[in-house]
Coordinates of C-alpha atoms in Angstrom, one line a residue:
M1 CA 0.0 0.0 0.0
H2 CA 1.3 3.4 -0.9
D3 CA 2.3 5.2 2.3
R4 CA 0.3 8.4 1.6
F5 CA -2.9 6.4 1.2
R6 CA -2.6 4.5 4.5
L7 CA -4.7 5.7 7.5
I8 CA -4.6 3.9 10.8
P9 CA -7.4 5.1 13.1
L10 CA -5.5 4.7 16.4
L11 CA -2.8 7.1 15.0
M12 CA -5.3 9.9 14.6
V13 CA -4.8 11.2 18.1
L14 CA -1.0 11.0 17.8
A15 CA -1.2 12.8 14.5
A16 CA -3.3 15.5 16.0
L17 CA -0.7 16.0 18.7
G18 CA 2.1 16.1 16.1
L19 CA 3.5 12.8 17.4
A20 CA 2.7 10.5 14.5
P21 CA 5.7 8.8 12.8
A22 CA 6.3 9.4 9.1
L23 CA 5.4 5.8 8.4
P24 CA 2.4 4.3 10.1
A25 CA 3.1 2.0 13.0
R26 CA 2.3 -1.7 12.5
A27 CA 0.8 -2.5 16.0
A28 CA -2.7 -1.4 15.1
L29 CA -5.7 -2.6 17.1
P30 CA -9.4 -2.0 16.3
E31 CA -11.1 0.8 18.1
R32 CA -12.3 -0.1 21.6
A33 CA -10.4 -3.4 21.8
A34 CA -9.9 -4.7 25.3
R35 CA -6.6 -6.1 26.4
F36 CA -6.2 -8.5 29.3
A37 CA -2.5 -8.1 30.3
L38 CA -1.7 -10.9 32.8
P39 CA 1.4 -12.6 34.1
G40 CA 2.6 -15.5 32.0
L41 CA 1.6 -16.7 28.5
Q42 CA -2.2 -16.7 27.8
S43 CA -3.5 -18.8 24.9
R44 CA -6.5 -20.3 23.1
P45 CA -9.1 -17.7 24.2
R46 CA -12.8 -18.7 23.7
T47 CA -16.0 -16.6 24.2
D48 CA -19.7 -16.8 24.1
G49 CA -20.1 -13.1 23.5
T50 CA -20.4 -12.3 27.3
T51 CA -17.5 -14.2 28.9
I52 CA -13.9 -14.9 27.7
V53 CA -12.0 -18.0 28.9
W54 CA -8.5 -19.0 28.2
I55 CA -5.5 -21.3 29.1
D56 CA -3.6 -19.4 31.7
G57 CA 0.2 -20.0 32.1
R58 CA 1.0 -17.9 35.1
T59 CA 2.4 -20.9 36.9
G60 CA 5.2 -21.0 34.4
D61 CA 4.9 -24.8 34.2
P62 CA 3.5 -25.9 30.8
R63 CA 2.3 -29.2 32.4
N64 CA 0.3 -27.3 35.0
S65 CA -1.9 -24.7 33.2
D66 CA -5.0 -23.2 34.7
I67 CA -8.2 -21.9 33.2
Y68 CA -9.1 -18.2 33.8
G69 CA -12.0 -16.1 32.6
A70 CA -13.1 -12.5 32.3
N71 CA -16.5 -10.8 32.4
L72 CA -16.8 -8.4 29.5
A73 CA -19.3 -6.2 31.3
D74 CA -16.8 -5.0 33.9
G75 CA -13.5 -6.5 32.8
R76 CA -13.2 -8.6 36.0
V77 CA -10.7 -11.5 35.6
F78 CA -11.3 -14.6 37.8
P79 CA -10.0 -18.1 38.2
I80 CA -12.2 -21.0 36.9
A81 CA -10.0 -24.1 37.3
T82 CA -6.7 -24.0 39.2
G83 CA -4.6 -26.4 41.2
P84 CA -2.1 -29.2 40.7
A85 CA -3.9 -30.8 37.7
D86 CA -3.2 -29.5 34.2
Q87 CA -6.3 -27.8 32.8
S88 CA -6.6 -26.9 29.1
M89 CA -8.9 -26.6 26.0
P90 CA -11.7 -24.5 27.6
A91 CA -15.0 -23.8 26.0
V92 CA -17.8 -21.5 27.2
D93 CA -21.4 -21.1 26.4
N94 CA -24.2 -19.3 28.2
G95 CA -22.5 -19.3 31.6
L96 CA -21.2 -22.9 31.4
V97 CA -17.4 -23.6 31.1
I98 CA -16.0 -27.0 30.3
W99 CA -12.3 -28.0 29.9
E100 CA -9.9 -30.9 29.6
E101 CA -8.2 -32.0 32.9
Q102 CA -5.1 -34.1 33.2
A103 CA -4.7 -35.4 36.8
G104 CA -1.3 -37.1 36.7
P105 CA 1.8 -37.4 34.5
C106 CA 1.2 -38.2 30.9
P107 CA 2.8 -40.6 29.8
P108 CA 2.8 -43.3 31.0
R109 CA -1.0 -43.0 31.3
C110 CA -3.0 -40.0 30.1
D111 CA -5.9 -39.8 32.6
R112 CA -7.8 -37.0 30.9
D113 CA -11.4 -36.1 31.9
I114 CA -13.8 -33.4 30.9
R115 CA -15.0 -31.2 33.7
G116 CA -17.2 -28.1 34.0
R117 CA -18.4 -25.3 36.1
D118 CA -21.6 -23.2 36.1
L119 CA -20.4 -19.6 36.4
R120 CA -23.8 -18.4 37.6
T121 CA -24.0 -20.7 40.6
G122 CA -20.3 -21.6 41.1
Q123 CA -21.2 -25.3 41.0
S124 CA -18.7 -27.8 39.5
F125 CA -19.7 -30.9 37.6
E126 CA -18.3 -33.8 35.6
V127 CA -19.0 -34.0 31.9
A128 CA -17.0 -37.2 31.2
A129 CA -14.8 -39.1 33.8
T130 CA -14.4 -42.7 32.7
P131 CA -11.4 -45.1 32.3
A132 CA -11.2 -43.8 28.7
E133 CA -9.0 -40.9 27.8
E134 CA -11.4 -37.9 27.2
A135 CA -10.1 -34.8 25.5
Y136 CA -10.8 -31.9 23.1
P137 CA -14.2 -30.6 24.4
D138 CA -16.4 -28.1 22.7
L139 CA -19.7 -26.6 23.9
V140 CA -22.5 -24.8 22.1
G141 CA -26.2 -24.6 22.9
G142 CA -25.9 -26.7 26.0
Y143 CA -24.4 -29.6 24.0
A144 CA -20.9 -30.8 24.8
V145 CA -18.8 -32.8 22.4
W146 CA -15.4 -34.5 23.0
V147 CA -13.1 -37.3 21.9
A148 CA -12.9 -40.5 23.9
S149 CA -10.2 -43.1 23.2
D150 CA -9.5 -46.5 24.7
E151 CA -8.5 -50.0 23.6
S152 CA -11.6 -50.3 21.4
G153 CA -10.7 -47.2 19.3
I154 CA -11.6 -43.5 19.1
Q155 CA -15.1 -42.1 19.5
L156 CA -16.8 -38.8 19.2
R157 CA -19.2 -38.4 22.1
L158 CA -22.1 -35.9 22.7
R159 CA -23.9 -35.0 25.9
D160 CA -26.8 -32.6 26.6
L161 CA -25.7 -30.7 29.7
R162 CA -29.1 -29.1 30.2
S163 CA -30.6 -32.5 31.1
M164 CA -27.3 -34.2 32.0
S165 CA -28.6 -37.3 30.1
A166 CA -26.2 -40.0 29.4
P167 CA -23.6 -39.4 26.7
I168 CA -24.1 -40.8 23.3
T169 CA -21.6 -41.9 20.7
L170 CA -21.9 -39.9 17.5
E171 CA -19.1 -41.6 15.4
R172 CA -16.3 -44.0 15.6
V173 CA -13.2 -42.7 14.0
T174 CA -11.9 -44.7 11.1
P175 CA -9.3 -47.3 12.4
G176 CA -5.8 -46.1 11.6
F177 CA -6.7 -42.5 11.8
G178 CA -6.2 -40.0 14.6
V179 CA -8.5 -37.1 15.3
Q180 CA -8.2 -33.4 15.8
P181 CA -10.5 -31.3 18.1
P182 CA -14.2 -31.6 17.1
L183 CA -16.3 -28.4 16.9
I184 CA -20.0 -28.2 17.4
A185 CA -22.8 -25.9 16.1
A186 CA -26.4 -26.1 17.3
N187 CA -29.8 -24.5 16.8
R188 CA -33.3 -25.6 17.6
N189 CA -33.3 -28.0 14.6
G190 CA -30.3 -30.0 15.7
V191 CA -26.5 -30.1 16.0
R192 CA -23.6 -30.4 13.6
V193 CA -20.2 -31.6 14.6
L194 CA -17.0 -31.1 12.6
W195 CA -13.7 -32.9 13.0
L196 CA -10.5 -33.8 11.2
E197 CA -9.2 -37.3 10.9
T198 CA -5.5 -37.7 10.3
G199 CA -3.6 -40.7 9.0
N200 CA -0.5 -42.1 10.5
G201 CA 1.4 -42.7 7.3
R202 CA 4.2 -40.6 5.8
A203 CA 1.8 -38.9 3.4
Q204 CA -0.3 -37.8 6.4
P205 CA -3.7 -38.1 4.6
W206 CA -6.6 -36.2 6.3
R207 CA -10.3 -36.2 6.0
L208 CA -12.6 -33.3 7.1
R209 CA -15.9 -34.9 8.3
L210 CA -19.2 -33.4 9.3
H211 CA -21.9 -35.2 11.5
D212 CA -25.3 -33.7 10.9
R213 CA -27.9 -34.6 13.5
P214 CA -31.1 -32.7 12.8
S215 CA -34.1 -33.4 14.8
V216 CA -36.3 -34.2 11.8
S217 CA -34.3 -36.8 10.0
P218 CA -31.8 -39.6 10.7
P219 CA -28.2 -38.6 11.5
A220 CA -25.8 -38.5 8.6
T221 CA -22.0 -38.1 8.2
L222 CA -20.4 -36.4 5.3
E223 CA -16.8 -36.1 4.1
L224 CA -16.3 -32.5 3.2
A225 CA -12.7 -32.6 2.0
S226 CA -9.6 -34.8 2.0
G227 CA -6.0 -34.5 1.1
Q228 CA -2.4 -34.9 2.2
G229 CA -0.2 -32.7 4.4
L230 CA -1.4 -30.5 7.1
T231 CA -4.5 -28.4 7.8
F232 CA -4.2 -25.1 9.8
G233 CA -7.6 -24.9 11.4
Y234 CA -11.3 -25.1 10.7
D235 CA -14.6 -23.8 12.1
L236 CA -18.3 -24.2 11.5
D237 CA -21.7 -22.7 12.2
M238 CA -25.0 -24.2 11.1
E239 CA -24.6 -22.7 7.6
R240 CA -20.9 -22.8 6.7
V241 CA -17.5 -24.5 7.3
A242 CA -14.2 -22.7 7.0
L243 CA -11.0 -24.7 6.3
A244 CA -7.3 -23.5 6.1
T245 CA -4.9 -25.9 4.4
Q246 CA -1.1 -26.2 4.0
D247 CA -1.1 -24.6 0.6
G248 CA -2.3 -21.3 2.1
A249 CA -5.9 -21.7 0.9
L250 CA -8.9 -20.5 3.0
T251 CA -12.0 -22.4 1.7
L252 CA -15.6 -21.9 2.7
F253 CA -18.2 -24.7 2.4
S254 CA -21.9 -23.8 2.2
L255 CA -23.9 -26.3 4.2
E256 CA -27.2 -25.1 2.7
L257 CA -26.7 -27.6 -0.1
I258 CA -25.5 -31.2 0.2
P259 CA -23.0 -31.9 -1.0
P260 CA -21.8 -28.5 0.0
P261 CA -20.3 -26.2 -2.7
Q262 CA -17.0 -24.7 -1.8
R263 CA -15.3 -21.4 -2.5
V264 CA -11.7 -20.4 -2.0
V265 CA -11.8 -17.1 -0.2
R266 CA -8.1 -16.3 0.1
R267 CA -4.7 -17.7 -0.8
A268 CA -1.8 -16.4 1.3
P269 CA 1.4 -17.7 3.0
Y270 CA 0.9 -19.3 6.4
L271 CA -2.8 -18.7 6.6
R272 CA -4.3 -20.4 9.7
F273 CA -7.0 -20.6 12.3
P274 CA -10.2 -19.4 10.5
T275 CA -13.2 -18.6 12.6
L276 CA -16.7 -17.8 11.4
A277 CA -18.9 -14.9 12.5
G278 CA -22.1 -14.4 10.6
P279 CA -21.2 -13.1 7.1
F280 CA -17.6 -12.7 8.1
V281 CA -14.6 -15.0 8.5
F282 CA -11.4 -14.1 10.4
W283 CA -8.0 -15.7 10.4
S284 CA -4.3 -15.2 11.1
E285 CA -2.0 -14.6 8.2
Q286 CA 1.7 -14.0 7.7
R287 CA 2.8 -10.7 6.2
P288 CA 5.7 -10.5 3.8
D289 CA 7.9 -9.2 6.6
G290 CA 7.2 -12.4 8.6
A291 CA 4.9 -10.9 11.3
Q292 CA 1.4 -12.1 11.7
V293 CA -1.7 -10.0 10.9
L294 CA -5.3 -10.8 12.0
R295 CA -7.5 -10.4 9.0
G296 CA -11.2 -10.6 8.1
A297 CA -13.3 -11.0 5.0
G298 CA -16.9 -10.2 4.2
A299 CA -19.4 -12.1 2.2
S300 CA -17.8 -11.2 -1.1
A301 CA -14.3 -9.9 -1.9
T302 CA -13.9 -7.6 1.0
L303 CA -10.7 -8.0 3.0
F304 CA -9.6 -6.0 5.9
N305 CA -7.0 -6.0 8.7
V306 CA -8.2 -6.3 12.3
A307 CA -4.9 -6.2 14.2
D308 CA -1.2 -6.6 13.2
G309 CA 2.1 -6.7 15.0
G310 CA 3.3 -9.5 17.2
D311 CA 2.1 -13.1 16.8
D312 CA -1.7 -13.1 16.5
D313 CA -2.8 -16.6 17.7
T314 CA -6.0 -18.6 17.4
P315 CA -8.7 -16.0 16.7
F316 CA -12.1 -17.1 17.8
A317 CA -15.5 -15.4 17.1
R318 CA -18.9 -16.0 18.6
N319 CA -22.1 -13.9 19.2
G320 CA -20.7 -10.6 18.0
L321 CA -17.3 -10.8 19.8
L322 CA -13.8 -11.6 18.4
V323 CA -11.0 -12.7 20.8
W324 CA -7.4 -13.7 20.2
S325 CA -4.0 -13.8 21.9
R326 CA -0.9 -12.0 20.9
T327 CA 2.7 -12.5 21.7
T328 CA 4.9 -9.4 21.9
D329 CA 8.2 -9.0 23.9
Q330 CA 7.9 -12.5 25.5
Q331 CA 4.4 -11.6 26.7
R332 CA 1.2 -13.2 25.4
D333 CA -2.0 -11.4 26.3
V334 CA -5.7 -11.9 25.5
F335 CA -7.5 -9.3 23.4
A336 CA -11.2 -8.9 22.6
T337 CA -13.3 -6.6 20.4
R338 CA -16.8 -6.3 19.3
I339 CA -16.9 -7.4 15.7
A340 CA -18.8 -4.3 14.8
D341 CA -15.9 -2.2 16.1
A342 CA -13.3 -4.2 14.1
L343 CA -14.9 -3.6 10.7
P344 CA -13.7 -0.8 8.5
T345 CA -17.3 0.6 8.5
A346 CA -17.2 1.2 12.3
R347 CA -17.5 4.9 13.2
R348 CA -14.3 6.7 14.2
P349 CA -13.9 9.5 16.7
A350 CA -13.2 13.0 15.4
P351 CA -9.5 14.1 15.4
E352 CA -8.6 16.5 18.1
R353 CA -7.0 18.9 15.7
A354 CA -7.6 19.8 12.1
Q355 CA -5.1 18.3 9.6
P356 CA -4.6 19.5 6.0
D357 CA -4.5 16.0 4.6
L358 CA -7.4 14.6 6.6
R359 CA -11.1 15.5 6.4
Y360 CA -13.5 14.1 9.0
F361 CA -17.3 13.7 8.4
S362 CA -19.3 13.7 11.6
T363 CA -22.4 12.6 9.7
T364 CA -21.0 9.1 9.1
G365 CA -18.0 9.1 11.5
H366 CA -15.4 8.5 8.8
N367 CA -12.4 10.2 7.3
L368 CA -11.0 10.9 3.8
A369 CA -7.2 11.3 3.7
F370 CA -4.4 12.1 1.3
G371 CA -5.0 10.8 -2.2
F372 CA -8.6 9.7 -1.7
K373 CA -9.5 13.0 -0.1
A374 CA -7.9 14.9 -3.0
F375 CA -9.7 12.7 -5.6
W376 CA -13.1 13.1 -3.9
E377 CA -12.7 16.9 -3.7
R378 CA -11.4 17.4 -7.2
N379 CA -14.0 15.3 -9.0
G380 CA -17.4 16.3 -7.6
G381 CA -17.3 15.8 -3.9
L382 CA -20.6 15.2 -2.0
P383 CA -23.1 15.5 -4.9
V384 CA -21.2 12.9 -7.0
F385 CA -19.8 10.5 -4.4
G386 CA -21.6 11.1 -1.2
Y387 CA -20.2 10.7 2.3
P388 CA -17.5 8.2 3.2
L389 CA -19.0 5.0 4.7
S390 CA -15.7 3.2 5.7
E391 CA -12.1 3.8 6.4
E392 CA -9.4 2.5 4.0
F393 CA -8.9 -1.2 3.8
D394 CA -7.7 -3.9 1.5
E395 CA -10.0 -5.7 -0.9
F396 CA -9.3 -8.4 -3.4
N397 CA -9.9 -7.2 -6.9
V398 CA -11.2 -10.0 -9.1
D399 CA -10.4 -8.3 -12.4
R400 CA -6.7 -7.6 -11.4
Q401 CA -6.3 -10.7 -9.1
Q402 CA -4.6 -8.7 -6.4
D403 CA -5.4 -6.8 -3.2
L404 CA -6.1 -3.1 -3.6
T405 CA -6.5 -0.3 -1.0
V406 CA -10.1 0.8 -1.3
Q407 CA -12.6 3.1 0.5
Y408 CA -16.4 3.1 0.2
V409 CA -18.4 6.2 -0.2
E410 CA -22.2 6.3 -0.6
R411 CA -22.2 6.1 -4.4
Q412 CA -18.9 4.5 -5.2
R413 CA -15.8 2.6 -4.2
L414 CA -12.4 4.5 -4.4
E415 CA -9.5 2.2 -5.5
Y416 CA -5.8 3.0 -5.2
H417 CA -3.7 1.5 -8.1
P418 CA 0.0 1.7 -7.0
D419 CA 1.2 0.6 -10.4
L420 CA -0.3 3.8 -11.9
A421 CA 1.1 6.1 -9.3
G422 CA 1.8 9.6 -10.7
T423 CA -0.8 9.2 -13.5
P424 CA -4.4 10.4 -13.6
Y425 CA -5.5 6.8 -13.1
E426 CA -3.8 6.3 -9.7
V427 CA -7.2 6.5 -8.1
Q428 CA -10.0 4.7 -9.9
L429 CA -13.7 4.0 -9.3
G430 CA -15.1 0.5 -8.9
R431 CA -17.4 -1.0 -11.6
L432 CA -20.2 -1.2 -9.0
G433 CA -23.0 -0.8 -11.5
A434 CA -21.8 -3.9 -13.4
W435 CA -21.2 -5.8 -10.2
I436 CA -24.6 -5.2 -8.7
L437 CA -26.4 -6.0 -11.9
E438 CA -24.5 -9.3 -12.1
R439 CA -25.4 -10.0 -8.4
Q440 CA -29.1 -9.5 -9.3
G441 CA -28.7 -12.0 -12.1
R442 CA -29.1 -9.4 -14.8
R443 CA -26.2 -9.8 -17.2
W444 CA -25.7 -6.5 -19.2
E445 CA -24.9 -8.6 -22.2
D446 CA -28.5 -9.9 -22.2
Q447 CA -30.2 -6.5 -22.0
P448 CA -32.3 -5.3 -25.0
R449 CA -29.9 -3.4 -27.3
A450 CA -30.5 0.1 -28.6
D451 CA -30.9 1.1 -32.2
P452 CA -27.4 2.0 -33.5
S453 CA -28.9 5.1 -35.0
A454 CA -30.2 6.3 -31.6
P455 CA -28.5 9.5 -30.2
H456 CA -25.6 8.9 -27.9
Y457 CA -25.1 5.3 -28.9
F458 CA -22.1 3.4 -27.6
P459 CA -21.1 0.4 -29.7
A460 CA -19.0 -1.1 -26.8
T461 CA -22.1 -2.1 -24.9
G462 CA -24.8 -1.7 -27.6
Q463 CA -26.7 0.9 -25.4
A464 CA -27.6 4.5 -25.8
I465 CA -28.3 7.4 -23.4
T466 CA -31.6 8.5 -25.0
H467 CA -33.2 10.2 -22.0
A468 CA -32.1 13.8 -22.4
P469 CA -31.7 14.7 -18.6
F470 CA -29.5 11.5 -18.2
W471 CA -27.4 12.5 -21.2
Q472 CA -27.0 16.1 -19.9
Y473 CA -25.9 14.8 -16.5
W474 CA -23.5 12.2 -17.9
R475 CA -21.9 14.7 -20.3
S476 CA -21.6 17.5 -17.7
H477 CA -19.8 15.4 -15.1
G478 CA -16.4 13.7 -15.3
L479 CA -13.1 13.0 -13.7
E480 CA -10.6 15.7 -13.9
L481 CA -8.1 14.5 -16.5
G482 CA -6.9 17.9 -17.7
D483 CA -9.1 18.2 -20.7
P484 CA -10.9 21.5 -21.5
G485 CA -14.3 21.6 -19.9
V486 CA -15.7 18.0 -19.4
S487 CA -14.6 15.8 -22.2
E488 CA -16.3 12.5 -23.2
R489 CA -13.4 10.5 -21.9
E490 CA -13.7 12.3 -18.5
A491 CA -17.4 11.4 -18.3
L492 CA -16.6 7.9 -19.3
A493 CA -14.0 7.6 -16.6
L494 CA -16.5 8.7 -14.0
F495 CA -19.6 6.8 -15.0
G496 CA -18.5 4.2 -17.6
Y497 CA -20.6 3.0 -20.5
P498 CA -24.4 2.5 -20.3
L499 CA -25.3 -1.1 -19.6
T500 CA -29.1 -1.0 -19.9
P501 CA -31.7 1.0 -21.6
A502 CA -33.6 3.6 -19.5
Q503 CA -36.5 1.8 -18.0
T504 CA -38.8 2.1 -15.0
E505 CA -37.5 0.2 -11.9
R506 CA -38.1 0.1 -8.2
N507 CA -35.0 1.4 -6.3
P508 CA -33.9 0.1 -2.9
D509 CA -35.9 2.9 -1.2
G510 CA -39.1 1.6 -2.8
D511 CA -39.5 4.4 -5.3
L512 CA -40.7 3.5 -8.9
V513 CA -38.4 5.7 -11.0
L514 CA -36.9 5.8 -14.5
T515 CA -33.5 4.1 -14.2
Q516 CA -30.5 3.5 -16.3
W517 CA -27.4 1.5 -15.2
F518 CA -23.9 2.4 -16.1
E519 CA -20.6 0.6 -15.4
R520 CA -20.0 2.7 -12.3
A521 CA -23.3 4.3 -11.5
R522 CA -27.1 4.1 -11.5
F523 CA -29.0 7.1 -12.8
E524 CA -32.5 7.8 -11.4
W525 CA -35.0 10.4 -12.7
H526 CA -37.0 12.1 -9.9
P527 CA -39.1 14.7 -11.8
N528 CA -40.8 16.1 -8.7
N529 CA -37.5 17.2 -7.1
P530 CA -36.0 20.7 -7.4
T531 CA -34.2 21.1 -10.7
P532 CA -30.6 20.4 -9.5
Y533 CA -31.8 17.1 -7.9
R534 CA -34.0 15.5 -10.6
V535 CA -31.2 13.2 -11.7
L536 CA -29.9 11.4 -8.7
L537 CA -27.2 8.8 -8.5
G538 CA -27.9 5.5 -6.8
R539 CA -26.1 4.7 -3.5
L540 CA -24.2 1.8 -5.0
G541 CA -21.4 1.9 -2.4
A542 CA -23.9 1.7 0.5
E543 CA -25.9 -1.1 -1.2
L544 CA -22.7 -3.1 -1.9
L545 CA -21.6 -2.8 1.7
V546 CA -24.9 -4.1 2.9
A547 CA -24.8 -7.0 0.4
Q548 CA -21.3 -8.0 1.7
G549 CA -22.6 -8.1 5.3
F550 CA -21.5 -4.6 6.5
S551 CA -24.2 -2.5 8.1
A552 CA -24.8 0.8 6.5
A553 CA -27.9 1.6 8.6
D554 CA -26.3 4.6 10.3
T555 CA -24.9 6.2 7.2
A556 CA -26.2 9.4 5.6
R557 CA -29.1 9.4 3.2

């Protein structure tokens, strides 16, 4: 990313005080992130959106870890399971915490059990304490799942902790395979359990398997993926599965269809530990300089940084909260942030002092800075682009097959193209009109074509701008490329070619208006408005953010 296009929100106060470095610091955190700085190394945090639990290493003995937790309402840290036993692998849900406990030395005999505690009453209980070795617990919706192994083999077991009914065996792991920690998702229609089976041979084959136990049909087990080498984490909810593999691929499986279709969301070196949160997926990824960055992606191609610097380890998201641990200077702490605060669309505080290269918009709580600010102001400002709806972030550009720095405004997406630095095309506009049409299932190639003899006909798309007010608006606005007045190439650079004929459509506000789609805009005719506002541009930037899972409810209209 070009330095003069980078804006890190946590540096705004420093910059206002004249203390910001020339190059942005890397140790950025989302606004309002909470840090639990505790003695020792903290790891594997888990949350249910209200409470955080983690493996606490304050004893300094890796064979004698404890389980601690924190209440998000007041930040209070408290012990959950301490003592001479080794406690690990905690899970939390609705006030219940369960964990794996090793009572004696392992080996020669690993005497692991699954124990729990009700944080509301302080009462402790046993989930599984049998002669078998029980490990890898997970907990959602009152259901606990874990792995039990003995001379007969390896089993996945399930128990309803609400009724404390007897555990049931979900699956027996294929002989000759090991098993990685199972994960569980649940709703009122049933439960789904995901686990990874690993072979013992040199090729290390693996199989990602899903047990579907709905309440209205017999249980079924499905193999989602298989391969050789290593996997670097997986997660599930009732609709999707995320998988990170050795080749740096992050793949999402949609469980709405069986067999589930899959989509590769990201390819990057050392990508690991994906976790799902509604329309978003988060993961840890290695930067080119070797440090780890915590990243997220929306429902489409959006890609954004959550935190970087240090070693961001095992992110985990549930019920609107994202938690992770980070190692810096021999210290590993636990961090937590509301997912809404980690998104690039989260409102930012106003800077304490005015800055020439920064413009803050209190209406939406966002900034325009440096090159994007200059582009916005030079090429039409508020009437053409609308207010900023996000901060700058990275987004994967499908056409260019690379990450670009972008920023969303109401009617557009600003894109920085570093390979064109110093040219008029350094900042470009996204082809949002074409993208949204395609998302609606309306290919512009299939639209009725205009008569080539029609006025203002464009052979490139076979469309014409025949509605006089649309043509007047199109021809009188354009990007500033240095031509006298507004040239046709400048108008084309701003709006692009027409993709549809002018026709009556219902817009997202519910108004039935004459509409024409362009590559980068949607023109709407509102004849009852005052003269300067009869041609309005659709809020394509806001609509695309909503389609990708970002909320634009608090943005300007």
